[in-house]
CSV table of C-alpha atoms in Angstrom, one decimal:
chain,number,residue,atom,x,y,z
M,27,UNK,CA,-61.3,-7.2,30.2
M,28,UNK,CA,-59.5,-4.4,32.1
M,29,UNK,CA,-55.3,-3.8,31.3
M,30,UNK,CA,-53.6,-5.6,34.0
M,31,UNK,CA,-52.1,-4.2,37.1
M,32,UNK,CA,-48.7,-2.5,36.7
M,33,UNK,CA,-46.5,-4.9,38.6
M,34,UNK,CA,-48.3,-7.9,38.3
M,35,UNK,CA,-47.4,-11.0,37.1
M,36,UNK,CA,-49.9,-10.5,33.4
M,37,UNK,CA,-48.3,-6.9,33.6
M,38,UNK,CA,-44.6,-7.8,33.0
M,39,UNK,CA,-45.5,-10.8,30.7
M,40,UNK,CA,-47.2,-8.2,28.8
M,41,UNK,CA,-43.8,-6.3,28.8
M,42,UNK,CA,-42.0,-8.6,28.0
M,43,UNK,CA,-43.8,-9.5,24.9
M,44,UNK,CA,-44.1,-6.1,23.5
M,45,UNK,CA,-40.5,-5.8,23.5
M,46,UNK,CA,-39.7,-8.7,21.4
M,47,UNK,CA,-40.0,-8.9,17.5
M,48,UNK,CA,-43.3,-9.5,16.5
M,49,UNK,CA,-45.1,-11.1,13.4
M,50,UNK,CA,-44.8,-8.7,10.6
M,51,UNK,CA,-48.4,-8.9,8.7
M,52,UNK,CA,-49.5,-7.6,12.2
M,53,UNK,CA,-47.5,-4.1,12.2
M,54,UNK,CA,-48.9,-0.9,10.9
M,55,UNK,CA,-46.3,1.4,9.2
M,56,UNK,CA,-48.6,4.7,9.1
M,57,UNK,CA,-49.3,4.6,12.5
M,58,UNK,CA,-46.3,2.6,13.4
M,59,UNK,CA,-47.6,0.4,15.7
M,60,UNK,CA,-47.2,-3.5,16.3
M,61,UNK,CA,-50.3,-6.0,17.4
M,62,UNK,CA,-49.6,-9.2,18.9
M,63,UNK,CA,-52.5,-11.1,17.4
M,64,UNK,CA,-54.8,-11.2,14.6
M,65,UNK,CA,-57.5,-9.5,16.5
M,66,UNK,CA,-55.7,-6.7,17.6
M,67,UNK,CA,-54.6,-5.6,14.7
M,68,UNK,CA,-58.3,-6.0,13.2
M,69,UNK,CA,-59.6,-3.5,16.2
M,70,UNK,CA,-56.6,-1.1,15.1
M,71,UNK,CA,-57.6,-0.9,11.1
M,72,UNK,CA,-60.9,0.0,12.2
M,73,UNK,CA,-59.8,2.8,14.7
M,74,UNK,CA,-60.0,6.1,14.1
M,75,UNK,CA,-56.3,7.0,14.2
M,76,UNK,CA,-55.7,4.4,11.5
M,77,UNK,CA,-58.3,5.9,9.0
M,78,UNK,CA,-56.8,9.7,9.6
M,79,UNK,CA,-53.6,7.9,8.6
M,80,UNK,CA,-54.9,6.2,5.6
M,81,UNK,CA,-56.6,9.5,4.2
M,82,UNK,CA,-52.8,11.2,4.9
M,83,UNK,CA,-51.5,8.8,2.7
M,84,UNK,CA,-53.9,9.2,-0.1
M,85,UNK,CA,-53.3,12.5,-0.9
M,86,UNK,CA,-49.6,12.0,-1.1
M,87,UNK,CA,-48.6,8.2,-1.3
M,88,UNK,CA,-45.3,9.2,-3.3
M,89,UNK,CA,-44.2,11.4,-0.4
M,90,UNK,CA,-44.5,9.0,2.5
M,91,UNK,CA,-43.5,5.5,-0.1
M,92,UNK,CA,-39.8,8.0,-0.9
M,93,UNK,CA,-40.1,8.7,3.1
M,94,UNK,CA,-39.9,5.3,4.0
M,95,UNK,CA,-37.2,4.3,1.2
M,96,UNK,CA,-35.0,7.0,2.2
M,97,UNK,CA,-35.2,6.0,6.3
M,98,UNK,CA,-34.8,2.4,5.4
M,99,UNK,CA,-31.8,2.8,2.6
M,100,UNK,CA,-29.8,5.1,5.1
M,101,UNK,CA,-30.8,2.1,8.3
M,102,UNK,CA,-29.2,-0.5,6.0
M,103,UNK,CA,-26.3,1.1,4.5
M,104,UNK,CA,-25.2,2.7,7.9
M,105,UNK,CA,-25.0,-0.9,9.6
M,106,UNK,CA,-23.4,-2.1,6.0
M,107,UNK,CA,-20.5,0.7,7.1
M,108,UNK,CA,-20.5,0.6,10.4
M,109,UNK,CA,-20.6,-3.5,11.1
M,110,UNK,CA,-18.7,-5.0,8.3
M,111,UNK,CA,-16.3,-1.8,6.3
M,112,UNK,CA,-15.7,-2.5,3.1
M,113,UNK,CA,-15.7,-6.2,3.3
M,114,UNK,CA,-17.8,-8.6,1.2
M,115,UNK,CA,-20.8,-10.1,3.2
M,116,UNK,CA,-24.1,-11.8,2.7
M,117,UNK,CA,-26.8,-9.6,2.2
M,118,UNK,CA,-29.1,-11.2,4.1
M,119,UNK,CA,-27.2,-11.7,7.1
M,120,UNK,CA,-27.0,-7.7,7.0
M,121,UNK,CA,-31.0,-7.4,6.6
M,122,UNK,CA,-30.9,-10.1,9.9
M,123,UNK,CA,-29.3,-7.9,12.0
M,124,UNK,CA,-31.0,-4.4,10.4
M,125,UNK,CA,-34.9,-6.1,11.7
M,126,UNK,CA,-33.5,-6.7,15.3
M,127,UNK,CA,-34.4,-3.0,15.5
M,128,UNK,CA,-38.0,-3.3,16.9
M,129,UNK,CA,-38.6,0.1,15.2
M,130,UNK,CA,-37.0,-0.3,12.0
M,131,UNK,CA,-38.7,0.3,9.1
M,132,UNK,CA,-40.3,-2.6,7.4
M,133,UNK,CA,-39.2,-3.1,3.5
M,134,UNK,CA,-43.1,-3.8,2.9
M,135,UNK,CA,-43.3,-0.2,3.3
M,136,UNK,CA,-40.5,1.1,0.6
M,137,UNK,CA,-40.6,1.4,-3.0
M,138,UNK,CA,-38.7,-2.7,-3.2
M,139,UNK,CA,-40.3,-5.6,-2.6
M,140,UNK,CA,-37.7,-7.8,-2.1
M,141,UNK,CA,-34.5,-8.3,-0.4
M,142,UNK,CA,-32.8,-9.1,-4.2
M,143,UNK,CA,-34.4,-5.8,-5.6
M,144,UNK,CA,-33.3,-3.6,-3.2
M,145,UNK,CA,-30.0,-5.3,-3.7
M,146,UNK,CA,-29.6,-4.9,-7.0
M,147,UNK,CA,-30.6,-1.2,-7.2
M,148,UNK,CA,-28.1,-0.6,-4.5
M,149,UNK,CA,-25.4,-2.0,-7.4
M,150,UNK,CA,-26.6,0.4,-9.9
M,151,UNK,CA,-26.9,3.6,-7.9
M,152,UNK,CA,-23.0,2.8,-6.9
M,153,UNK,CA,-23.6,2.6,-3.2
M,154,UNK,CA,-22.3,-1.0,-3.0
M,155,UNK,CA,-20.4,-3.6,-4.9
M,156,UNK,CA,-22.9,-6.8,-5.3
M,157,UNK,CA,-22.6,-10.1,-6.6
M,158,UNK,CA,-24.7,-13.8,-6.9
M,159,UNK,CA,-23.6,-16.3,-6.2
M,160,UNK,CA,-25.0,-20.1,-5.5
M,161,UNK,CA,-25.4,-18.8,-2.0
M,162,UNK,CA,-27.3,-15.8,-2.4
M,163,UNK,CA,-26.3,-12.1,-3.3
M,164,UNK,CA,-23.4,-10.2,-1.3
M,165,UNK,CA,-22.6,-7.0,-1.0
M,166,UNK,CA,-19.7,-5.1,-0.5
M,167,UNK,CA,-19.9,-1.2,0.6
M,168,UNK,CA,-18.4,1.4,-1.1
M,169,UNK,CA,-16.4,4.0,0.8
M,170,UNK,CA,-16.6,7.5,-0.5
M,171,UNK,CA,-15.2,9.6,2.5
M,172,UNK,CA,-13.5,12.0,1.0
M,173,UNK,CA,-10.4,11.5,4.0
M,174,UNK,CA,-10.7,7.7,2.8
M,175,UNK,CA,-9.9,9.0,-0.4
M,176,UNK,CA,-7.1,11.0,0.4
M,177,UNK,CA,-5.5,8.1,2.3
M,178,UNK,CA,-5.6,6.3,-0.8
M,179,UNK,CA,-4.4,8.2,-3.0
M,180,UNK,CA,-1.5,9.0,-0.5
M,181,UNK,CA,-0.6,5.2,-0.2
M,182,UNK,CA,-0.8,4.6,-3.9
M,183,UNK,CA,1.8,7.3,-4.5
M,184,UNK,CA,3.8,6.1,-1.8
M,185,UNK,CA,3.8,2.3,-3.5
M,186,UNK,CA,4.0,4.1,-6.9
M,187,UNK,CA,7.8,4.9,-6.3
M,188,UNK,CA,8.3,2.3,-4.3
M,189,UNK,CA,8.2,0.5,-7.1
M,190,UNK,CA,9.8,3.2,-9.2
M,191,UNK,CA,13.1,3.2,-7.6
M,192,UNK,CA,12.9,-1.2,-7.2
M,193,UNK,CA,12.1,-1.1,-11.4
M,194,UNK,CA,15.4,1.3,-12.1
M,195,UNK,CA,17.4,-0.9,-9.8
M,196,UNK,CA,16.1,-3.6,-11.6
M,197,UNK,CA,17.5,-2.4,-14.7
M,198,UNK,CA,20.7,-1.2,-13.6
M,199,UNK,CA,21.1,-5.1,-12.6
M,200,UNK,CA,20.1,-5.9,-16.0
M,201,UNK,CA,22.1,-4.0,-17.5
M,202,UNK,CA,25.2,-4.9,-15.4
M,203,UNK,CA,24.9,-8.7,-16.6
M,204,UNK,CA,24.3,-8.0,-19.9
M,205,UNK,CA,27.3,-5.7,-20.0
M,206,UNK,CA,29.4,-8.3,-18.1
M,207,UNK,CA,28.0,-11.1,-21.0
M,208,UNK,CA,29.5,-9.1,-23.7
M,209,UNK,CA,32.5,-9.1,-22.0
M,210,UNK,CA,33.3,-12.2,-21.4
M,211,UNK,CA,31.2,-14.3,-23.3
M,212,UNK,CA,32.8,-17.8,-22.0
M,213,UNK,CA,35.4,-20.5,-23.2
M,214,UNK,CA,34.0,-22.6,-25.9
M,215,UNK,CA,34.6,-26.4,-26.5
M,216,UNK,CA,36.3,-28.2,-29.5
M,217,UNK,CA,32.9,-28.2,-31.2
M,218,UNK,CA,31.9,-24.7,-30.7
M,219,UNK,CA,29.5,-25.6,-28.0
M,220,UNK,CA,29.2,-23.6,-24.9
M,221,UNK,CA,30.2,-25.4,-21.5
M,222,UNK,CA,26.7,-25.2,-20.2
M,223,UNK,CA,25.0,-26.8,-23.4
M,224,UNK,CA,28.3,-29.5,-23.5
M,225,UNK,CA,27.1,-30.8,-19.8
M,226,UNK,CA,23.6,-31.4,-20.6
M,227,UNK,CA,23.0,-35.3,-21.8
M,228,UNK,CA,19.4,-36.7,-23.2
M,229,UNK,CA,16.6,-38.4,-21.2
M,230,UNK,CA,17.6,-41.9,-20.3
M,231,UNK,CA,21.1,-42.1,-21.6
M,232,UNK,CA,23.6,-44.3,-19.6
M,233,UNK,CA,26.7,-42.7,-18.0
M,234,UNK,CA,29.7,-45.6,-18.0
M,235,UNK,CA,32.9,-45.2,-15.5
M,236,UNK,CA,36.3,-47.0,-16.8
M,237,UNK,CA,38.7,-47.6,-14.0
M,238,UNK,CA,42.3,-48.3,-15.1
M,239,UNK,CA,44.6,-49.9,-12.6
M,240,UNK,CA,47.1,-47.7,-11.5
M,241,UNK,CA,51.0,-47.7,-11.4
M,242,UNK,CA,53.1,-47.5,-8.5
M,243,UNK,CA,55.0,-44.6,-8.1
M,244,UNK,CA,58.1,-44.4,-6.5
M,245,UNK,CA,59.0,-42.5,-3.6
M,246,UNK,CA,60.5,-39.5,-4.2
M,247,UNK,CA,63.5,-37.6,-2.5
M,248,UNK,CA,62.9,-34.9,-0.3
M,249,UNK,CA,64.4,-32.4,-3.0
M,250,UNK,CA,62.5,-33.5,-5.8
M,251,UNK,CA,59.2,-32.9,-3.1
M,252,UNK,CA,60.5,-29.3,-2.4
M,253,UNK,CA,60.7,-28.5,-6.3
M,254,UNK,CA,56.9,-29.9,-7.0
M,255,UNK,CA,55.9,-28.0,-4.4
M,256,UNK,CA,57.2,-25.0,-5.6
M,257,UNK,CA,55.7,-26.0,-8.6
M,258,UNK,CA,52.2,-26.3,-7.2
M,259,UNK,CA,52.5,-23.4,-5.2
M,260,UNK,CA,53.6,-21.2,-8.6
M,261,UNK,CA,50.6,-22.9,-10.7
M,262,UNK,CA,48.1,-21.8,-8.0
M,263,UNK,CA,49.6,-18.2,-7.8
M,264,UNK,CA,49.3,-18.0,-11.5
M,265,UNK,CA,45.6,-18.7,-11.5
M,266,UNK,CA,45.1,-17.0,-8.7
M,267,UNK,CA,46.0,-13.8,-10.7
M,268,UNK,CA,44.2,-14.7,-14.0
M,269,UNK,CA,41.0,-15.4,-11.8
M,270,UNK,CA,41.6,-11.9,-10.4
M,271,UNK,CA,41.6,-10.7,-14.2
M,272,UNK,CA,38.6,-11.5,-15.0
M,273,UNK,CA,35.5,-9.2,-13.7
M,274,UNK,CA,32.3,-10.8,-13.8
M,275,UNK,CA,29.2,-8.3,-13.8
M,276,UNK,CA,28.4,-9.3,-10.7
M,277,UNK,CA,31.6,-7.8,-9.0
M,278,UNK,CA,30.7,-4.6,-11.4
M,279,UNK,CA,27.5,-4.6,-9.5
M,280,UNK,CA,28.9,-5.2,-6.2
M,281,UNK,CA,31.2,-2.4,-6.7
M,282,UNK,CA,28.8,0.2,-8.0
M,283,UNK,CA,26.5,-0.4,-4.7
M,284,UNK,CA,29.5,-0.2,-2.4
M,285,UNK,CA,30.1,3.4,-4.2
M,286,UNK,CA,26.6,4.7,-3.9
M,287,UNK,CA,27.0,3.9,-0.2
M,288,UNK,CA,30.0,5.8,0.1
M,289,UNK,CA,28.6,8.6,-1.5
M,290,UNK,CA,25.4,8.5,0.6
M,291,UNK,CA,27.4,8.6,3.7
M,292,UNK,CA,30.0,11.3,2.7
M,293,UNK,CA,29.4,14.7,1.3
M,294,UNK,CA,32.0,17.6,0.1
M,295,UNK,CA,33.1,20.4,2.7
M,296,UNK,CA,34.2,23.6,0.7
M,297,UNK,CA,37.1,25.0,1.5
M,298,UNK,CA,39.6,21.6,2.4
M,299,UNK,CA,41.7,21.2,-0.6
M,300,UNK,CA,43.4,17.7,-1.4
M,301,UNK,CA,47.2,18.2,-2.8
M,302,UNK,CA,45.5,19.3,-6.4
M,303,UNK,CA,42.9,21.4,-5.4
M,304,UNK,CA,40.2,18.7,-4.8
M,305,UNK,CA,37.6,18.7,-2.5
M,306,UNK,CA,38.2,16.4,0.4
M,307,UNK,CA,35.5,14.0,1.0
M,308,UNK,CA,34.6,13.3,5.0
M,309,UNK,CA,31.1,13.5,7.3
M,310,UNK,CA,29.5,17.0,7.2
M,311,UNK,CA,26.2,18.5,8.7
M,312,UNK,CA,24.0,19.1,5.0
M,313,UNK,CA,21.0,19.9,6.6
M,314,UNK,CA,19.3,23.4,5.4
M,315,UNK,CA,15.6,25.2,6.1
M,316,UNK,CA,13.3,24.9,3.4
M,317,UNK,CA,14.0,21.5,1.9
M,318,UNK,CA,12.3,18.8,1.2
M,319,UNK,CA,13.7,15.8,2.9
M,320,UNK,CA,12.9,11.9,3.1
M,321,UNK,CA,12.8,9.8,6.3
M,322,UNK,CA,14.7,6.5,5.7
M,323,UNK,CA,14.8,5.0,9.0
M,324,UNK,CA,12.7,2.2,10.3
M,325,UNK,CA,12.8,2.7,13.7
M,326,UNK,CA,9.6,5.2,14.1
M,327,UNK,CA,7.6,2.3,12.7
M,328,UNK,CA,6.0,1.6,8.9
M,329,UNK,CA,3.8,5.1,9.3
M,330,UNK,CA,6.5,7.3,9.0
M,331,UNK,CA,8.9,4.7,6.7
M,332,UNK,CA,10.0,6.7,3.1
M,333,UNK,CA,7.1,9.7,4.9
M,334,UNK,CA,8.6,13.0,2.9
M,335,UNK,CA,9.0,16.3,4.7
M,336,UNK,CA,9.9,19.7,4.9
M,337,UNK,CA,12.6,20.9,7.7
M,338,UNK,CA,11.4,24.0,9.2
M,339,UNK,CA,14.5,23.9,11.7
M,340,UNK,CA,18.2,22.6,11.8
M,341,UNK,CA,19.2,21.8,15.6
M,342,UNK,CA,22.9,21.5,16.1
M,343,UNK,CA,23.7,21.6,12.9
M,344,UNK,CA,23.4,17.5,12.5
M,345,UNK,CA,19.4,17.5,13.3
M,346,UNK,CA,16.3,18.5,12.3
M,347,UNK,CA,13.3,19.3,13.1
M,348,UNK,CA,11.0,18.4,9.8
M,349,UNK,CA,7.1,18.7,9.3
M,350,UNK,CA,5.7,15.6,7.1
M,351,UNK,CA,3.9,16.7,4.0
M,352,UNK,CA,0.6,14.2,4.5
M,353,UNK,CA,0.2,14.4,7.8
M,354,UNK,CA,1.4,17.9,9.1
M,355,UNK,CA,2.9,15.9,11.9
M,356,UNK,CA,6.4,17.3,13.1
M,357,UNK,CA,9.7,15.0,14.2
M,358,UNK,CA,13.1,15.4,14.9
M,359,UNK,CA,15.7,13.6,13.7
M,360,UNK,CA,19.3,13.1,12.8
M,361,UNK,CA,20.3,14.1,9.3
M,362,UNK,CA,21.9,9.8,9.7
M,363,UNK,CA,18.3,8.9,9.5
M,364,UNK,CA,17.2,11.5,6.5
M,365,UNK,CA,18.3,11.8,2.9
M,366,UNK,CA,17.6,14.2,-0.3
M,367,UNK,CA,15.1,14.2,-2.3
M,368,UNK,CA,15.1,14.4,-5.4
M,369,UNK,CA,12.5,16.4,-7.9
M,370,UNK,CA,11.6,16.3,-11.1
M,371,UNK,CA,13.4,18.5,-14.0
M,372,UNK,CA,12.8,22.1,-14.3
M,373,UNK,CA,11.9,22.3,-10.2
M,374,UNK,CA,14.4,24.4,-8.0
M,375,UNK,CA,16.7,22.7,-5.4
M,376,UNK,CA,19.3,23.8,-2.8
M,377,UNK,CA,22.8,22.9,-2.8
M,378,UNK,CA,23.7,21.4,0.4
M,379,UNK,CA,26.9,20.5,0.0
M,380,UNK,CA,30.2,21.3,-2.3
M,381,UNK,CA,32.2,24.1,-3.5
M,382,UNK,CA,28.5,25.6,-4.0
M,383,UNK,CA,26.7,25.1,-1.0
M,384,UNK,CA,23.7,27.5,0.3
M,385,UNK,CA,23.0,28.3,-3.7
M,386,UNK,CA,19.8,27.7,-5.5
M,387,UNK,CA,19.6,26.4,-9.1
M,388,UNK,CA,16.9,24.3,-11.4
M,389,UNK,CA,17.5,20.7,-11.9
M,390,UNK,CA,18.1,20.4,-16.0
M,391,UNK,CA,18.8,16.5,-16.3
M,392,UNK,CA,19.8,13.3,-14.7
M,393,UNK,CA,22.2,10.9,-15.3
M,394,UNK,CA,21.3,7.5,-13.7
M,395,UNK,CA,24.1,5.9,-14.4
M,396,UNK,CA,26.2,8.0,-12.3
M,397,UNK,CA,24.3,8.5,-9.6
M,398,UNK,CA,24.1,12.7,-10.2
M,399,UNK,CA,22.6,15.5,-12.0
M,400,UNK,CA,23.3,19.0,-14.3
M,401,UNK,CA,21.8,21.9,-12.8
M,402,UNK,CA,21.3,25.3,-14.0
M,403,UNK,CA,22.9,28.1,-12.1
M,404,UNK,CA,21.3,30.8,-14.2
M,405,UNK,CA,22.4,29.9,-17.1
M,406,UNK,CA,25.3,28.3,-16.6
M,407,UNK,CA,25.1,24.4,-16.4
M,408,UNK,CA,27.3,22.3,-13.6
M,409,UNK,CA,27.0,18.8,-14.6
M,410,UNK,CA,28.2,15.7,-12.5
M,411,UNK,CA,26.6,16.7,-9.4
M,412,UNK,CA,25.8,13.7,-7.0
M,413,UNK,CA,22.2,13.6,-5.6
M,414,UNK,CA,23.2,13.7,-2.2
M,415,UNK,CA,24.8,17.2,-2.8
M,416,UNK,CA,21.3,18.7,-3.2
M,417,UNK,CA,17.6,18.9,-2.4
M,418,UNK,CA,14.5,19.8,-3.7
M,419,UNK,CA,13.7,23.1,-2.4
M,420,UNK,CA,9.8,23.4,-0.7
M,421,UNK,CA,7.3,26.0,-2.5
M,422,UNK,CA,7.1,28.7,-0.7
């Protein structure tokens, strides 16, 4: 029987059909072509194209077999990637979607001969992260990319002193209660018990009320009312100052933060001497080429939040144009919405502002407690210097 006449109805059927998914045990890898029935592929095996094929393969069945793995591992892995990241999906449902390829390459033809094999020899080479499960296997892909990488490593640092700077506050708390506890350890009662531990009462006991009648009082003048009020009205004033003796930690620690914002907001102009010879404290540009600077505002979105940088140019004395250290990418801002940056010991910083300002030193030590740091002006050490007086200097 003759092909069928292009445009006819037994043409397009025939089209149609041939570019569906066909049965499997009817496709020829070597030659890669599919048959639609049993008989087909019978008149293929014996054709003369087939048997060139099969004597290829005979001389070299290692080189075609890795052939076939390779173009079949990269087919799966890339729709892994490209379809579902890095999260965790059923293996098979990827294999599903990798065969709706009409010219995929079959897994008959590669070095595994099952779905699970292939699987788990993806697990061991490292390409993927698999598990079983009552389900099946899944698989998770592993990215690599070295820019994935980079990002990675860039947000770990960034969450690494994140959670730097919330563990020393954390401390400082700590230590501000504690401190505050030895101070003022609380009243005791007649048995030596503290308050707390004289409220508490066992599991089921029975709390009894005893109401006493009452005496009638008589009314008093209008004198004797004036005198216990001013006898209220000194009790209360009394207490009202013993109250305002005693500190607890938490007003330490309230105090302490209201400080650190005032130092965060001021800085020291040189040259304005108080009555004796201090520095007067009031808003200043601090801003200097060449150092490295931290973006504290929130308005430029969470990309750019606690992003470090280096300012290549000061514009108008209270901006700056800055150049971000992971990305390259250049802003400008207001020095309101940047703030120093401290390094580690031994690095060299700028003094930005104080009697010093514009001079470079090494950073020696910290002192937590007080907010500042000794530096090392050649030799000669200048302790009690606030952190926003200086800035780690860029390498050059």
């Amino acid at each position: 029987m003759g092909k069928a006449e292009k445009g006819t109805p037994k043409d397009l059927a025939n089209r149609m059909k041939a570019k569906g998914l066909q049965k499997l045990r009817w496709y020829c890898q070597m030659c890669q072509k599919q048959c639609r029935d049993e008989n087909g592929f019978k008149c293929h095996t014996m054709s003369e194209s087939h048997q060139r094929q099969l004597l290829l393969f005979a001389d070299n069945p290692d080189r075609f077999l890795d052939s076939f793995s390779e173009e079949f591992l990269e087919g799966y892995v890339s729709l892994l990637k490209r379809r579902f990241g890095t999260k965790r999906v059923h293996a098979n449902n990827v294999y599903q979607e990798y065969i709706q390829d009409r010219d995929h390459v079959h897994m008959n033809a590669t070095q595994w001969e099952t779905l699970t094999d292939f699987v788990k020899w993806l697990g061991r080479e490292g390409h993927c992260v698999v598990d079983e499960t009552e389900k099946g296997w899944y698989v998770a892909y592993v990215d690599r990319d070295p820019e994935t990488l980079k990002r990675q490593a860039a947000a770990q640092r960034r969450l690494k002193a994140e959670r730097g700077q919330e563990e020393r506050m954390q401390d400082f708390i700590q230590r501000q209660i504690e401190l505050g506890r030895a101070r003022d350890p609380g009243e005791k009662t007649e048995d030596g018990a503290s308050p707390s531990a004289a409220l508490q009462r066992e599991e089921g006991a029975t709390i009894s009320l005893t109401l006493k009648p009452g005496v009638a009082r008589p009314r008093s003048s209008g004198l004797e009312s004036a005198n216990a009020l001013k006898m209220t009205t000194g009790r209360q004033i009394e207490k009202t100052k013993k109250e305002m003796k005693k500190r607890t930690a938490l007003d330490e620690i309230m105090e302490e933060e209201m400080k650190g914002k005032k130092l965060q907001k001021q800085s020291v102009v040189p040259g304005q001497g108080g009555p004796h010879g201090a520095s007067q404290v009031t808003d200043a540009s601090w801003l200097a080429e060449g150092i490295v600077v931290k973006v504290v505002t929130k308005d430029l979105g969470s990309k750019y939040y606690k992003q470090k940088g280096v300012v290549k140019d000061v514009v108008g004395g209270y901006s700056a144009i800055i150049k971000l250290l992971d990305t390259n990418t250049k802003l400008k801002l207001d020095q309101t919405h940047l703030e120093t940056v401290i390094p580690s010991v031994g690095r060299a910083v700028l003094v930005v502002a104080g009697t010093r300002r514009g001079s470079r030193a090494t950073l020696h030590s910290i002192q937590e407690k007080n907010f500042s740091a000794t530096l090392d002006f050649e030799g000669h050490l200048v302790p009690g210097i606030p952190y926003e007086q200086f800035s780690k200097l860029a390498p050059s």
